CSV table of C-alpha atoms in Angstrom, one decimal:
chain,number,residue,atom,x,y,z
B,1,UNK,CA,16.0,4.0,17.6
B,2,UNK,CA,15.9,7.5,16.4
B,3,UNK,CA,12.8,10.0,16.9
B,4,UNK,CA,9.6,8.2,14.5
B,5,UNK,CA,8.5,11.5,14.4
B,6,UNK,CA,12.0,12.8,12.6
B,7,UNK,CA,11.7,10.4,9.8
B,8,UNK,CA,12.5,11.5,6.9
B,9,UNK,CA,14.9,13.7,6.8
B,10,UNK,CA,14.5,17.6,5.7
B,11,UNK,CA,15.7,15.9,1.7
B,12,UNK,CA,13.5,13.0,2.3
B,13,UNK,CA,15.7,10.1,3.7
B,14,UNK,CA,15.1,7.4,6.1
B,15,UNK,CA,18.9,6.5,6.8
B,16,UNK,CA,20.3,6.0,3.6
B,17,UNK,CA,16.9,5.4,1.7
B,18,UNK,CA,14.5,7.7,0.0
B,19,UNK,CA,15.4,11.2,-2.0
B,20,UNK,CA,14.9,12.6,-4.5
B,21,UNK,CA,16.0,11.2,-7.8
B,22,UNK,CA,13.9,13.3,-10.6
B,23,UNK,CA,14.0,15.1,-13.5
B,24,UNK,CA,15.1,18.8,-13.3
B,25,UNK,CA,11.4,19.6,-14.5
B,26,UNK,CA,9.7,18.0,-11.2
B,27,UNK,CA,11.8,19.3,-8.6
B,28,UNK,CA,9.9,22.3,-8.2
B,29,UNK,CA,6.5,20.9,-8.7
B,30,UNK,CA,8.0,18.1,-5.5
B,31,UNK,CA,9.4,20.9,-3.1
B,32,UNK,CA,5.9,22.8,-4.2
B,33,UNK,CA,4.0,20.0,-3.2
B,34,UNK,CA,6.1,19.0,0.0
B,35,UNK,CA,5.9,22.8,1.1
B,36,UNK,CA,2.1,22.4,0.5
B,37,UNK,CA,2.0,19.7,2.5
B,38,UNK,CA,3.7,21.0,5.5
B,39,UNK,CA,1.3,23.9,5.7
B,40,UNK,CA,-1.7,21.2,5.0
B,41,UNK,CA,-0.4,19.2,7.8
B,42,UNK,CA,-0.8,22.6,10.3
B,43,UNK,CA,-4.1,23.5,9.0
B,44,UNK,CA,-7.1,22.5,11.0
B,45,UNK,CA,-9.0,23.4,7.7
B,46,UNK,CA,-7.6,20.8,5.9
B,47,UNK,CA,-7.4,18.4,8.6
B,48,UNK,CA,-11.6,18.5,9.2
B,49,UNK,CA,-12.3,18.5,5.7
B,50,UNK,CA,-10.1,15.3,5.2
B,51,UNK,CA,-11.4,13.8,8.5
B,52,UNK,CA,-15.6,14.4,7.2
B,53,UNK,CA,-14.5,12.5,3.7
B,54,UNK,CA,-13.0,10.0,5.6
B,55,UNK,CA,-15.8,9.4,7.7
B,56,UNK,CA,-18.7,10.0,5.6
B,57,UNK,CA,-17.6,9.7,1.9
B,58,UNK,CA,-14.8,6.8,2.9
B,59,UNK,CA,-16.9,4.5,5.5
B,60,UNK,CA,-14.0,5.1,8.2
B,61,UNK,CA,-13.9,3.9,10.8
B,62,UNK,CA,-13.3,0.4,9.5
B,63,UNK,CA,-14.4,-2.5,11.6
B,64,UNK,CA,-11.5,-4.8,13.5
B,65,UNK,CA,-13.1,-8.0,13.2
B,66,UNK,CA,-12.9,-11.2,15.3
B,67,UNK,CA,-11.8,-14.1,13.0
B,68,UNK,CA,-13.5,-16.7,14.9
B,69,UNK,CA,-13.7,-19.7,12.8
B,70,UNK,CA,-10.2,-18.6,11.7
B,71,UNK,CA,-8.7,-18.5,15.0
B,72,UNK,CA,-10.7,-22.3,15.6
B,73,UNK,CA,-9.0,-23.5,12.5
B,74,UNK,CA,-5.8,-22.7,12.5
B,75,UNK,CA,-5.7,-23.5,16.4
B,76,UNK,CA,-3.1,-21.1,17.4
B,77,UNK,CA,-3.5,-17.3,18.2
B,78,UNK,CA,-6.4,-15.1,18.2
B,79,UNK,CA,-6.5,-13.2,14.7
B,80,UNK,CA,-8.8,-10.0,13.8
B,81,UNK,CA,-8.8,-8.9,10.8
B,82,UNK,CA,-8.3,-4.9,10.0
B,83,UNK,CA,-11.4,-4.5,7.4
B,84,UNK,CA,-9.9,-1.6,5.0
B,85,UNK,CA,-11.5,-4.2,2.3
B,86,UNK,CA,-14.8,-2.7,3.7
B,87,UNK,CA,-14.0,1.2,2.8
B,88,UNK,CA,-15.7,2.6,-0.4
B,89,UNK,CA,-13.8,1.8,-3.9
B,90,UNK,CA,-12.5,-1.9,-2.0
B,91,UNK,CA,-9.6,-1.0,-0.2
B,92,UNK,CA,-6.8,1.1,1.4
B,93,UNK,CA,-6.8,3.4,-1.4
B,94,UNK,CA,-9.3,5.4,-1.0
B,95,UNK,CA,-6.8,6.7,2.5
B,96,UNK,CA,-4.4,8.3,0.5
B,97,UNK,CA,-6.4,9.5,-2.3
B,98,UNK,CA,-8.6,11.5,-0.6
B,99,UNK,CA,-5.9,13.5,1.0
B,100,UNK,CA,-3.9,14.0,-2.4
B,101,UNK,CA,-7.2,15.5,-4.2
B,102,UNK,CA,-7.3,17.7,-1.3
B,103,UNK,CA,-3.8,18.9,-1.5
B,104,UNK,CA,-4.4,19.4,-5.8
B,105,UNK,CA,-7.3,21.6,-4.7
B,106,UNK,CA,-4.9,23.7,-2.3
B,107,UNK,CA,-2.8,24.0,-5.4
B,108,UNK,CA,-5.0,24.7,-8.1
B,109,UNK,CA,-4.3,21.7,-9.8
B,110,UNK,CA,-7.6,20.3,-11.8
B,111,UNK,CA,-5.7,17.9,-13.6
B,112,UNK,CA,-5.0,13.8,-12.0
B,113,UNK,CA,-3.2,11.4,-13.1
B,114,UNK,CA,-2.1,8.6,-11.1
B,115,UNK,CA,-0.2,4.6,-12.3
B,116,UNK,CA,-2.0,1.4,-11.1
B,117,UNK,CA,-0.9,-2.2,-10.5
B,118,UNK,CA,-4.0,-4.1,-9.3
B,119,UNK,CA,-6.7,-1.3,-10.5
B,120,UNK,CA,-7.6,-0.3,-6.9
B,121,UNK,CA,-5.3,2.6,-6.9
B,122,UNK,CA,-6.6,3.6,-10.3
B,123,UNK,CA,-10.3,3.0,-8.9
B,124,UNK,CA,-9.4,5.4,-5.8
B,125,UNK,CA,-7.9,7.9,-8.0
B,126,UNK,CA,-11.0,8.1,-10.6
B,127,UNK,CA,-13.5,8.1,-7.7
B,128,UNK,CA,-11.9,11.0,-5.8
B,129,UNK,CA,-11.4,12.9,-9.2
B,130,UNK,CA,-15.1,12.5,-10.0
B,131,UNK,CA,-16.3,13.6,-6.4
B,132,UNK,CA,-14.1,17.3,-7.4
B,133,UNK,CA,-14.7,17.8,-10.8
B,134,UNK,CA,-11.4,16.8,-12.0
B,135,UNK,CA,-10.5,15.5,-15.4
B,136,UNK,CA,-8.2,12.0,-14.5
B,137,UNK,CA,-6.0,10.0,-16.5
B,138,UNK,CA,-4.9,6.4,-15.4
B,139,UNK,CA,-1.7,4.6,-16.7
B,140,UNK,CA,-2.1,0.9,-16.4
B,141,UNK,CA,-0.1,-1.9,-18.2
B,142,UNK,CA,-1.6,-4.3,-20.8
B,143,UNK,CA,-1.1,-7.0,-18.6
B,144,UNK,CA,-2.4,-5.2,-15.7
B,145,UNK,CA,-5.3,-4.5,-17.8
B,146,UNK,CA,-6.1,-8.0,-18.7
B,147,UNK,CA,-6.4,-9.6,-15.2
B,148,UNK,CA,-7.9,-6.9,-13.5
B,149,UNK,CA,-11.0,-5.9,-16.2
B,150,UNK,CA,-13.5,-5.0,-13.5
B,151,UNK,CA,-11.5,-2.1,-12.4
B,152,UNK,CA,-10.7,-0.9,-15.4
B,153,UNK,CA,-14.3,-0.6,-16.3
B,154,UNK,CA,-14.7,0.9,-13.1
B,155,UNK,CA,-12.3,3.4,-13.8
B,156,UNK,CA,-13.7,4.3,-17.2
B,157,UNK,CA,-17.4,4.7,-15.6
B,158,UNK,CA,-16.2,6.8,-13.2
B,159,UNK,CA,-14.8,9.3,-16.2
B,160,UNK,CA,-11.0,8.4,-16.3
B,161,UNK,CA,-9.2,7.9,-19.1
B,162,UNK,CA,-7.5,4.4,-18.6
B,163,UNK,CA,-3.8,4.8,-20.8
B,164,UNK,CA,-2.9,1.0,-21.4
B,165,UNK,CA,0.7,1.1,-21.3
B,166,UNK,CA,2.6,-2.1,-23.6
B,167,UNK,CA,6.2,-1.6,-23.0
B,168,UNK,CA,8.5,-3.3,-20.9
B,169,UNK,CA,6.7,-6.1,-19.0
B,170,UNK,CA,3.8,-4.1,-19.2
B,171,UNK,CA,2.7,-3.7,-15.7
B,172,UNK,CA,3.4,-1.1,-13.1
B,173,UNK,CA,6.8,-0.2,-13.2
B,174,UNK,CA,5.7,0.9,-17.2
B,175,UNK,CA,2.9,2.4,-15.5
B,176,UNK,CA,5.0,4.3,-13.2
B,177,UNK,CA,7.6,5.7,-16.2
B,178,UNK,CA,4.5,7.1,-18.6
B,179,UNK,CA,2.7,8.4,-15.6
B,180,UNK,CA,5.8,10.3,-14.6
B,181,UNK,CA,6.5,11.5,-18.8
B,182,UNK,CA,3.0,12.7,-18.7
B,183,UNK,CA,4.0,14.4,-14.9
B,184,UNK,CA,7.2,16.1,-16.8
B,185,UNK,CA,5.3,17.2,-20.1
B,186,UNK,CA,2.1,18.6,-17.8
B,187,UNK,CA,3.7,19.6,-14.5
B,188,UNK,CA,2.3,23.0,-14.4
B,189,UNK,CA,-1.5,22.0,-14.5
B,190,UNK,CA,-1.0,18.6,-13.1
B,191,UNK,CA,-1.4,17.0,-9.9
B,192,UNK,CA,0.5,13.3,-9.8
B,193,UNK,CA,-1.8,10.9,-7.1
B,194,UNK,CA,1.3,8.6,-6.6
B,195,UNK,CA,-0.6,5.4,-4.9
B,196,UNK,CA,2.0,3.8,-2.4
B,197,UNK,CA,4.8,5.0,-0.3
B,198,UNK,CA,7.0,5.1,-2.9
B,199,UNK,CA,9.1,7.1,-5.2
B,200,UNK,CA,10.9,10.6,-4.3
B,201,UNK,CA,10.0,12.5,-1.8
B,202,UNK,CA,7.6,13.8,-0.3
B,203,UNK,CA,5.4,11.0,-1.7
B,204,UNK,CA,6.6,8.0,0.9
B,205,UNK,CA,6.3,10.2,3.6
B,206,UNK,CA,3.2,11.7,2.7
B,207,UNK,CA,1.6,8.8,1.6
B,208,UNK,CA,2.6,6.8,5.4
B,209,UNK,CA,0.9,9.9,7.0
B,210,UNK,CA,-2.3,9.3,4.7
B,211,UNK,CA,-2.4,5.5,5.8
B,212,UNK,CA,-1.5,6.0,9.3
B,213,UNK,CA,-5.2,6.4,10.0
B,214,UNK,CA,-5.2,2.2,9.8
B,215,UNK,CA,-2.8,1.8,12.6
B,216,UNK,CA,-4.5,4.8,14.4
B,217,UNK,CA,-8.1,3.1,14.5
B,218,UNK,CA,-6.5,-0.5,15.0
B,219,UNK,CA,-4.3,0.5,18.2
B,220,UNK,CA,-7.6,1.8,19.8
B,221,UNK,CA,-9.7,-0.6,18.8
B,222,UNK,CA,-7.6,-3.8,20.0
B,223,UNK,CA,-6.9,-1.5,23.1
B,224,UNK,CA,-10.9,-1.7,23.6
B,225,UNK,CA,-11.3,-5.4,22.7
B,226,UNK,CA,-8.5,-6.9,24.4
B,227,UNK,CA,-7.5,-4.5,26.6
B,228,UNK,CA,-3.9,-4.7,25.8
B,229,UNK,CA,-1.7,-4.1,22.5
B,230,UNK,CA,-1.5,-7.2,19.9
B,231,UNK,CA,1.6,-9.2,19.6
B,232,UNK,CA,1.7,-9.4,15.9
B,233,UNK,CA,0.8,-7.1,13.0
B,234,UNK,CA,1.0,-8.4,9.3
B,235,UNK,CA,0.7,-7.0,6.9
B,236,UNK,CA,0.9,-7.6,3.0
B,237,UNK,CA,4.0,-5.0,1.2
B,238,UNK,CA,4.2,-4.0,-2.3
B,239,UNK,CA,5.7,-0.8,-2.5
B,240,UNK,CA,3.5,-0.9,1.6
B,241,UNK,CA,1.6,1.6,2.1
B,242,UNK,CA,-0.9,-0.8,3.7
B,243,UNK,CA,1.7,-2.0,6.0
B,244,UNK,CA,3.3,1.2,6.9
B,245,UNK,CA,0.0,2.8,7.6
B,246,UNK,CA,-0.9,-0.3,10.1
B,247,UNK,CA,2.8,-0.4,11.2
B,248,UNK,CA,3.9,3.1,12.0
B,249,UNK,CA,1.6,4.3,15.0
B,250,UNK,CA,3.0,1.1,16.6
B,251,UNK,CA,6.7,1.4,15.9
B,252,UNK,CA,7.3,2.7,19.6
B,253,UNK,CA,5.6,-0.4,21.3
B,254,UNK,CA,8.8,-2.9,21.2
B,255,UNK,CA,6.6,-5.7,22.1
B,256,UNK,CA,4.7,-5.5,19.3
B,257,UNK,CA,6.2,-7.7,16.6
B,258,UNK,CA,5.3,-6.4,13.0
B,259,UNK,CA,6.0,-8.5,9.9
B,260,UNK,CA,5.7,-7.4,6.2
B,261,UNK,CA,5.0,-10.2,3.6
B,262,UNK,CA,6.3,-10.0,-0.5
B,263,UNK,CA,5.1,-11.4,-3.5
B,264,UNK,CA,7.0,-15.3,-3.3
B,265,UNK,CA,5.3,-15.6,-7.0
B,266,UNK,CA,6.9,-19.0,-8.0
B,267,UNK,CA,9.8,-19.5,-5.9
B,268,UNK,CA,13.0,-17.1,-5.4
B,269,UNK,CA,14.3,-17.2,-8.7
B,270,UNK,CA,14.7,-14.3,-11.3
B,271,UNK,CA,12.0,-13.3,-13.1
B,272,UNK,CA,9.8,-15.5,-11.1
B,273,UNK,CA,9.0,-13.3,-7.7
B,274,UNK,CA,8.9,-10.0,-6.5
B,275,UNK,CA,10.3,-10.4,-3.1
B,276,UNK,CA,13.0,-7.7,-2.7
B,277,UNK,CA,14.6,-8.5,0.5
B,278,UNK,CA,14.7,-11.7,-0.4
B,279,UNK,CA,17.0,-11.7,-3.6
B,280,UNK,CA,17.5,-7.3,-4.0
B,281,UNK,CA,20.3,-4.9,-4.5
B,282,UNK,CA,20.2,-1.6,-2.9
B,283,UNK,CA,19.4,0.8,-6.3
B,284,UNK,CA,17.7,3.7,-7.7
B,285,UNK,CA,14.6,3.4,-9.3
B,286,UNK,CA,11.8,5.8,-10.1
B,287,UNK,CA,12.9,8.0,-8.0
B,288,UNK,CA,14.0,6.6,-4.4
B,289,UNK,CA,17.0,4.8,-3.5
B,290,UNK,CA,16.1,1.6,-2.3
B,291,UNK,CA,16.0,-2.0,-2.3
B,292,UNK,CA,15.0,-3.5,-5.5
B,293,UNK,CA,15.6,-6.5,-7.9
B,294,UNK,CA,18.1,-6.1,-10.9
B,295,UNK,CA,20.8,-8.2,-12.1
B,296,UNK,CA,24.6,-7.7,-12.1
B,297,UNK,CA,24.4,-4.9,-14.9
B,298,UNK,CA,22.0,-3.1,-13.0
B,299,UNK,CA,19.3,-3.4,-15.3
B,300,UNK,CA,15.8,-3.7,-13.8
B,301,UNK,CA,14.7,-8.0,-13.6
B,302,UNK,CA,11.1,-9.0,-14.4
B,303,UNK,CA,9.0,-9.7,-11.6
B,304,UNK,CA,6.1,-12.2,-11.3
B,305,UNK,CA,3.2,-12.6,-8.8
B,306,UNK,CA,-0.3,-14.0,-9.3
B,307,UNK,CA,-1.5,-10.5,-7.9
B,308,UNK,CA,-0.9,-7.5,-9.9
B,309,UNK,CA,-0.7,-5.2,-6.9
B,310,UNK,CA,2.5,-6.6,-5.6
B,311,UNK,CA,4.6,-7.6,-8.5
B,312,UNK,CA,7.0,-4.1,-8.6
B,313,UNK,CA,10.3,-4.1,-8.6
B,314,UNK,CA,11.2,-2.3,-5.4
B,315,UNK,CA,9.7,-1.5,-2.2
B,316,UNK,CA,9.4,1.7,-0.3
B,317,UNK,CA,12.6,3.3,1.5
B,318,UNK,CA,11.1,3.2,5.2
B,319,UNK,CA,10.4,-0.7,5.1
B,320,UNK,CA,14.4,-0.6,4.0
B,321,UNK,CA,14.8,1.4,7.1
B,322,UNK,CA,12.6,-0.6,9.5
B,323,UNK,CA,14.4,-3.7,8.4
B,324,UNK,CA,17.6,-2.5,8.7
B,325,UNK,CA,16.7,-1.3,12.4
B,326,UNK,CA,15.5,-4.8,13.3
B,327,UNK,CA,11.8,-3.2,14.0
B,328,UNK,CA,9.6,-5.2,11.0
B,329,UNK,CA,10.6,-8.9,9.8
B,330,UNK,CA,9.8,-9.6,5.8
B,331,UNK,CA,9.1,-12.7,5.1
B,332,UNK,CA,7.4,-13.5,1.6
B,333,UNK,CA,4.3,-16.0,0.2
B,334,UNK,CA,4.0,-17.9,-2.7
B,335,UNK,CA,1.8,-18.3,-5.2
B,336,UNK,CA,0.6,-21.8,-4.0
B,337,UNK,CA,0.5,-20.8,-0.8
B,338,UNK,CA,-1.8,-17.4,-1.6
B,339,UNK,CA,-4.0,-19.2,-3.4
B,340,UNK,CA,-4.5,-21.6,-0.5
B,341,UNK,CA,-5.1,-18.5,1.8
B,342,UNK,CA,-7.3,-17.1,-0.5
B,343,UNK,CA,-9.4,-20.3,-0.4
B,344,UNK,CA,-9.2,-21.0,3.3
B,345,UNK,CA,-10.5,-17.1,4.6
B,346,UNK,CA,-13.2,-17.2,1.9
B,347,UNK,CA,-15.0,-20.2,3.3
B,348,UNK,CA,-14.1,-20.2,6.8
B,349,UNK,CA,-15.4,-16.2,7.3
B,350,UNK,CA,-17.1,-15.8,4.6
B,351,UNK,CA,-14.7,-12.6,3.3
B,352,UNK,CA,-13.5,-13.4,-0.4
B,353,UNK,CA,-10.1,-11.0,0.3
B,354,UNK,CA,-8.0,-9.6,-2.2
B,355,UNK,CA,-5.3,-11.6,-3.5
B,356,UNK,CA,-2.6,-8.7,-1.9
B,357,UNK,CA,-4.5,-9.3,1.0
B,358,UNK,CA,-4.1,-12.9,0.8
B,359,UNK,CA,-0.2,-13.0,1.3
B,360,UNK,CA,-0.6,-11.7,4.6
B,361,UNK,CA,-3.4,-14.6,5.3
B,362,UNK,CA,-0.5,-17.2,4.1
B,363,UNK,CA,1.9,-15.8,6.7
B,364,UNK,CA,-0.9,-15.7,9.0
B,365,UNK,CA,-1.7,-19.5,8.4
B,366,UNK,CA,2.2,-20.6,8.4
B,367,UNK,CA,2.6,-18.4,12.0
B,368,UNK,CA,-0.7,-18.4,14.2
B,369,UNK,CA,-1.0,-22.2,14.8
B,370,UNK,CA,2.9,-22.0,16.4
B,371,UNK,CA,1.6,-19.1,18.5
B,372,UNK,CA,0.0,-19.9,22.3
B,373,UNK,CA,-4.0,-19.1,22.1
B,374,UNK,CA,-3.7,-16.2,24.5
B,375,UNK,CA,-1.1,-14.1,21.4
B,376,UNK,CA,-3.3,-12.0,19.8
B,377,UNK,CA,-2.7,-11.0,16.0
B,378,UNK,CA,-3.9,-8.3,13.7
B,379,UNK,CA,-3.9,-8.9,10.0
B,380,UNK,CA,-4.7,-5.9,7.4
B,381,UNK,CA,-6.9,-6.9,5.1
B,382,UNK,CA,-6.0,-4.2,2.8
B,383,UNK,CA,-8.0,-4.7,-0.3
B,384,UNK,CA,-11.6,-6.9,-1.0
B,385,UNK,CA,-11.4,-9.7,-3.6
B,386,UNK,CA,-14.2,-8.8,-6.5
B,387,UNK,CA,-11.1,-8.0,-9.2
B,388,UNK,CA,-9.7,-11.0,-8.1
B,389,UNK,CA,-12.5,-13.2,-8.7
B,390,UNK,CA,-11.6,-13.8,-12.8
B,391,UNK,CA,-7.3,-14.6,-11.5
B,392,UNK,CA,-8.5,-16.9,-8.8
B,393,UNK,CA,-10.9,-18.9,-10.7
B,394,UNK,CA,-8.0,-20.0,-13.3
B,395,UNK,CA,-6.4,-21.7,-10.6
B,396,UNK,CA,-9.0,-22.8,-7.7
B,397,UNK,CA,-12.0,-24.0,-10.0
């Protein structure tokens, strides 16, 4: 395996993934902001001041929790849970946010905007906006905005300006496109908080080196409690930053197996999932190259998923990557089967997690039991279930 440290490349690729497919107008604002970055990345200044949010605004470190009764039930390995669904704002968010408002400060940039699937994205991006003064504007898709209400309230207390977005299938891939018109039309005042390791680059690289601090806390943690690495990480993937940020500070430890878990929605079939290694194409779209689901014309298919954070249409270039390389499995979940998982971690620990989340529990439950009780596993709990509570319901009461 080549150098972690080397990926990307100098123009943003991770083999043949990633790059930078954009508009004329935004190259300059993205070599800008990857430039930035660099010198960000170098500067202690930056470093402490992202570190004290973290800690002190964020609620890091995050606990790694001993799921007992879990563990008992399921009769197989012994399972903590990563709890980013304790950090302020609900989740993993909050990570990359943070160091993205930072940067826009570094830049002058006093305008956000930023695309959201499940609202927690959104809710990060309106919170950090608020704590600098910034005026924010969220783009979030009818549909989006129909399951997930709570956050869009949130969002709207919090002084964004939530953009419900109607064409297309009307979730985050529409998202995506008006956030980036807006980008194009704005570019000189405006700061894009893109919210997974996505799109062109710098954003999947930068956004992996925001969410790195889960793996970083985790690997010392389980060093402390066990004494000795896991032998599993999960980890739910939309476009992943949640997994990447577990997965990356382990990728050098070979005998730690790491698996990445997709929307299943209602079985491998068009229109009915969003599991791109599972039914993809390699593609371009919104500016990566990637794996991604389309038909034989190349036009974008519909995706489904009872959680809105992981219905999108392609996934980030360095999962392609770490697939490719035989380092990360992907399997997928189902609808029935989240559901299930949902159900099972709310009553047996008492932790009502995110339906994202909840993929990674219905790997978990499928995998731990065929696993001998001394395997450890670590499962990211990336995101708390509140905006969930309204989806759930429809099916489990």
């Amino acid at each position: 395996m080549s150098a972690i440290e080397s990926w990307p490349d100098a123009r943003g690729h991770f083999g043949p993934y990633g790059g930078m497919f954009v508009p004329e107008t935004l190259m300059a604002a993205l070599n800008d902001l990857a430039a930035e970055y660099e010198r960000a990345k170098r500067d202690p200044a930056f470093q402490d001041e992202l570190s004290t949010l973290l800690r002190d605004f964020a609620g890091r470190p995050t606990p790694l929790y001993f799921a007992e009764r879990l563990t008992k039930k399921l009769g197989g390995a012994k399972i903590y849970l990563k709890r980013e669904d304790l950090l302020h704002t609900g989740a993993h968010k909050i990570n990359n946010a943070l160091g993205q408002i930072l940067l826009a400060q570094r830049m002058g940039k006093r305008r956000i905007i930023a695309e959201t699937g499940a609202g927690q994205h959104g809710v990060a991006t309106a919170t950090v906006a608020a704590r600098f003064g910034c005026e924010c504007v969220i783009y979030m898709g009818k549909i989006d905005m129909e399951r997930q209400a709570l956050n869009v309230a949130r969002m709207k207390f919090l002084g964004a300006a939530v953009v419900e977005v109607t064409a297309g299938q009307a979730t985050l891939k529409e998202a995506i496109n008006e956030a980036t018109r807006d980008w194009v039309t704005n570019v000189r005042r405006t700061h894009y908080i893109l919210g997974s390791a996505l799109g062109s680059h710098p954003y999947p690289m930068m956004v992996r080196d925001f969410q790195r601090v889960i793996g970083i806390e985790t690997r010392r943690q389980i060093l402390e409690r066990e004494e000795r690495l896991p032998d599993l990480l999960v980890a739910c993937v939309g476009g992943g930053s949640n997994a990447i940020g577990l997965f990356h500070p382990f990728l050098q430890d070979r005998q730690v197996r790491m698996a990445g878990v997709e929307a299943g929605g209602e079985g491998i079939r068009a229109g009915k999932h969003a599991a791109r290694f599972q039914a993809g194409k390699l593609g371009v779209l919104q500016g990566t190259k990637t794996f991604l689901l389309a038909n034989d014309d190349g036009q974008i298919e519909l995706t489904h998923s009872v959680s809105a954070g992981l219905d999108y249409a392609a996934i980030g270039p360095e999962h392609c990557y770490l697939r490719d390389l035989g380092r990360v499995e992907y399997d997928f979940a189902t609808d029935d089967e989240t559901l299930a998982a949902f159900k099972i971690l709310s009553e047996t620990e008492g932790i009502i997690p995110a339906l994202e989340s909840a993929h990674a529990i219905a790997y978990l439950v499928r995998t731990a039991p065929k696993m001998a009780r001394d395997r450890v596993v670590v499962v990211n709990l990336s995101g708390r279930g509140d905006k969930d509570v309204d989806q759930a319901a429809k099916f489990l009461l």
